[in-house]
Amino acid sequence: MENIFLLFSVFYFPFMKGNLIIISSPSGGGKGTLIKEVLKTTSNIGYSVSYTTRAMRDGEENEHDYFFVSREKFENLIEQNEFLEYAVVHDNFYGTSKTQVSKDINNGRDVILEIDVQGAENIMHDFAEAVSIFILPPTFEILKARLTARATETHENLALRLKNSFGEVQKYQEFQYIVINDDRLQATNDLRTIILAERLKRVRQTGAIQDILDSFDISKFNTVGD
Ligand code: 5GP
């Protein structure tokens, strides 16, 4: 079965050089802030700007935070097979652009996908080699306080997001890494550490390793030394 997934990912990303990094958390888990910090302080990493049908918030920018589109446009993009994954989250559509992600990955850049747990499950299913990270708030009360203080949602949507968080946190078991977002600085460092350590995996360094090994040519070895 795994071979099928591998074939799928090779088809989309034939020269997958960068890592596909999935980051999920319940709404208010603080992943956006941590990701911004990591993007500022880490080289060779991009961010996948998703498409969404939700309304733009104050302070958000089209094409920077999201591509804000109508439901009709979103459905057209589904038909055109433009999404790596998409899902309905808290009553709105959200989707990851295949075009954007493949450009970065094939150029050897890591790409962060800030997506919900349904999207994360789909990407993990299709791309076995993706790196998955779940951000947990320290407690439900803190999550609620953060989301309420953010004051970006209507009363109904805030309630929906809090209700959905109960199911979302239970999905932590599907992720490879857990970052507990209690102290922001610590959590940012944890996130960056995971991303950097993933780059050092043996399978990620085969090209560089081969060049080194090629220099160990025993036929040119002079026992007398020179
Ligand atoms: P918000 O409305 O707060 O920006 O995002 C709501 C949720 O949708 C968050 O959990 C966010 O990570 C998720 N989300 C954002 N973009 C995508 C996407 O492209 N696909 C999926 N599945 N979820 C997304």
PDB file of C-alpha atoms in Angstrom, residues 9 13 64 69 126 134 162 164 171:
ATOM      1  CA  SER A   9       3.942  11.708  -4.386  1.00  0.00           C
ATOM      2  CA  PHE A  13       6.805  16.007  -6.891  1.00  0.00           C
ATOM      3  CA  HIS A  64      -0.607  37.039   1.770  1.00  0.00           C
ATOM      4  CA  VAL A  69     -12.296  33.541  -3.008  1.00  0.00           C
ATOM      5  CA  ASP A 126      -0.875  10.886   0.117  1.00  0.00           C
ATOM      6  CA  PHE A 134       0.732  19.172  16.149  1.00  0.00           C
ATOM      7  CA  LEU A 162     -14.175  25.887  20.696  1.00  0.00           C
ATOM      8  CA  ASN A 164     -14.490  21.589  17.346  1.00  0.00           C
ATOM      9  CA  LYS A 171      -6.061  13.724  16.690  1.00  0.00           C
TER      10      LYS A 171
END
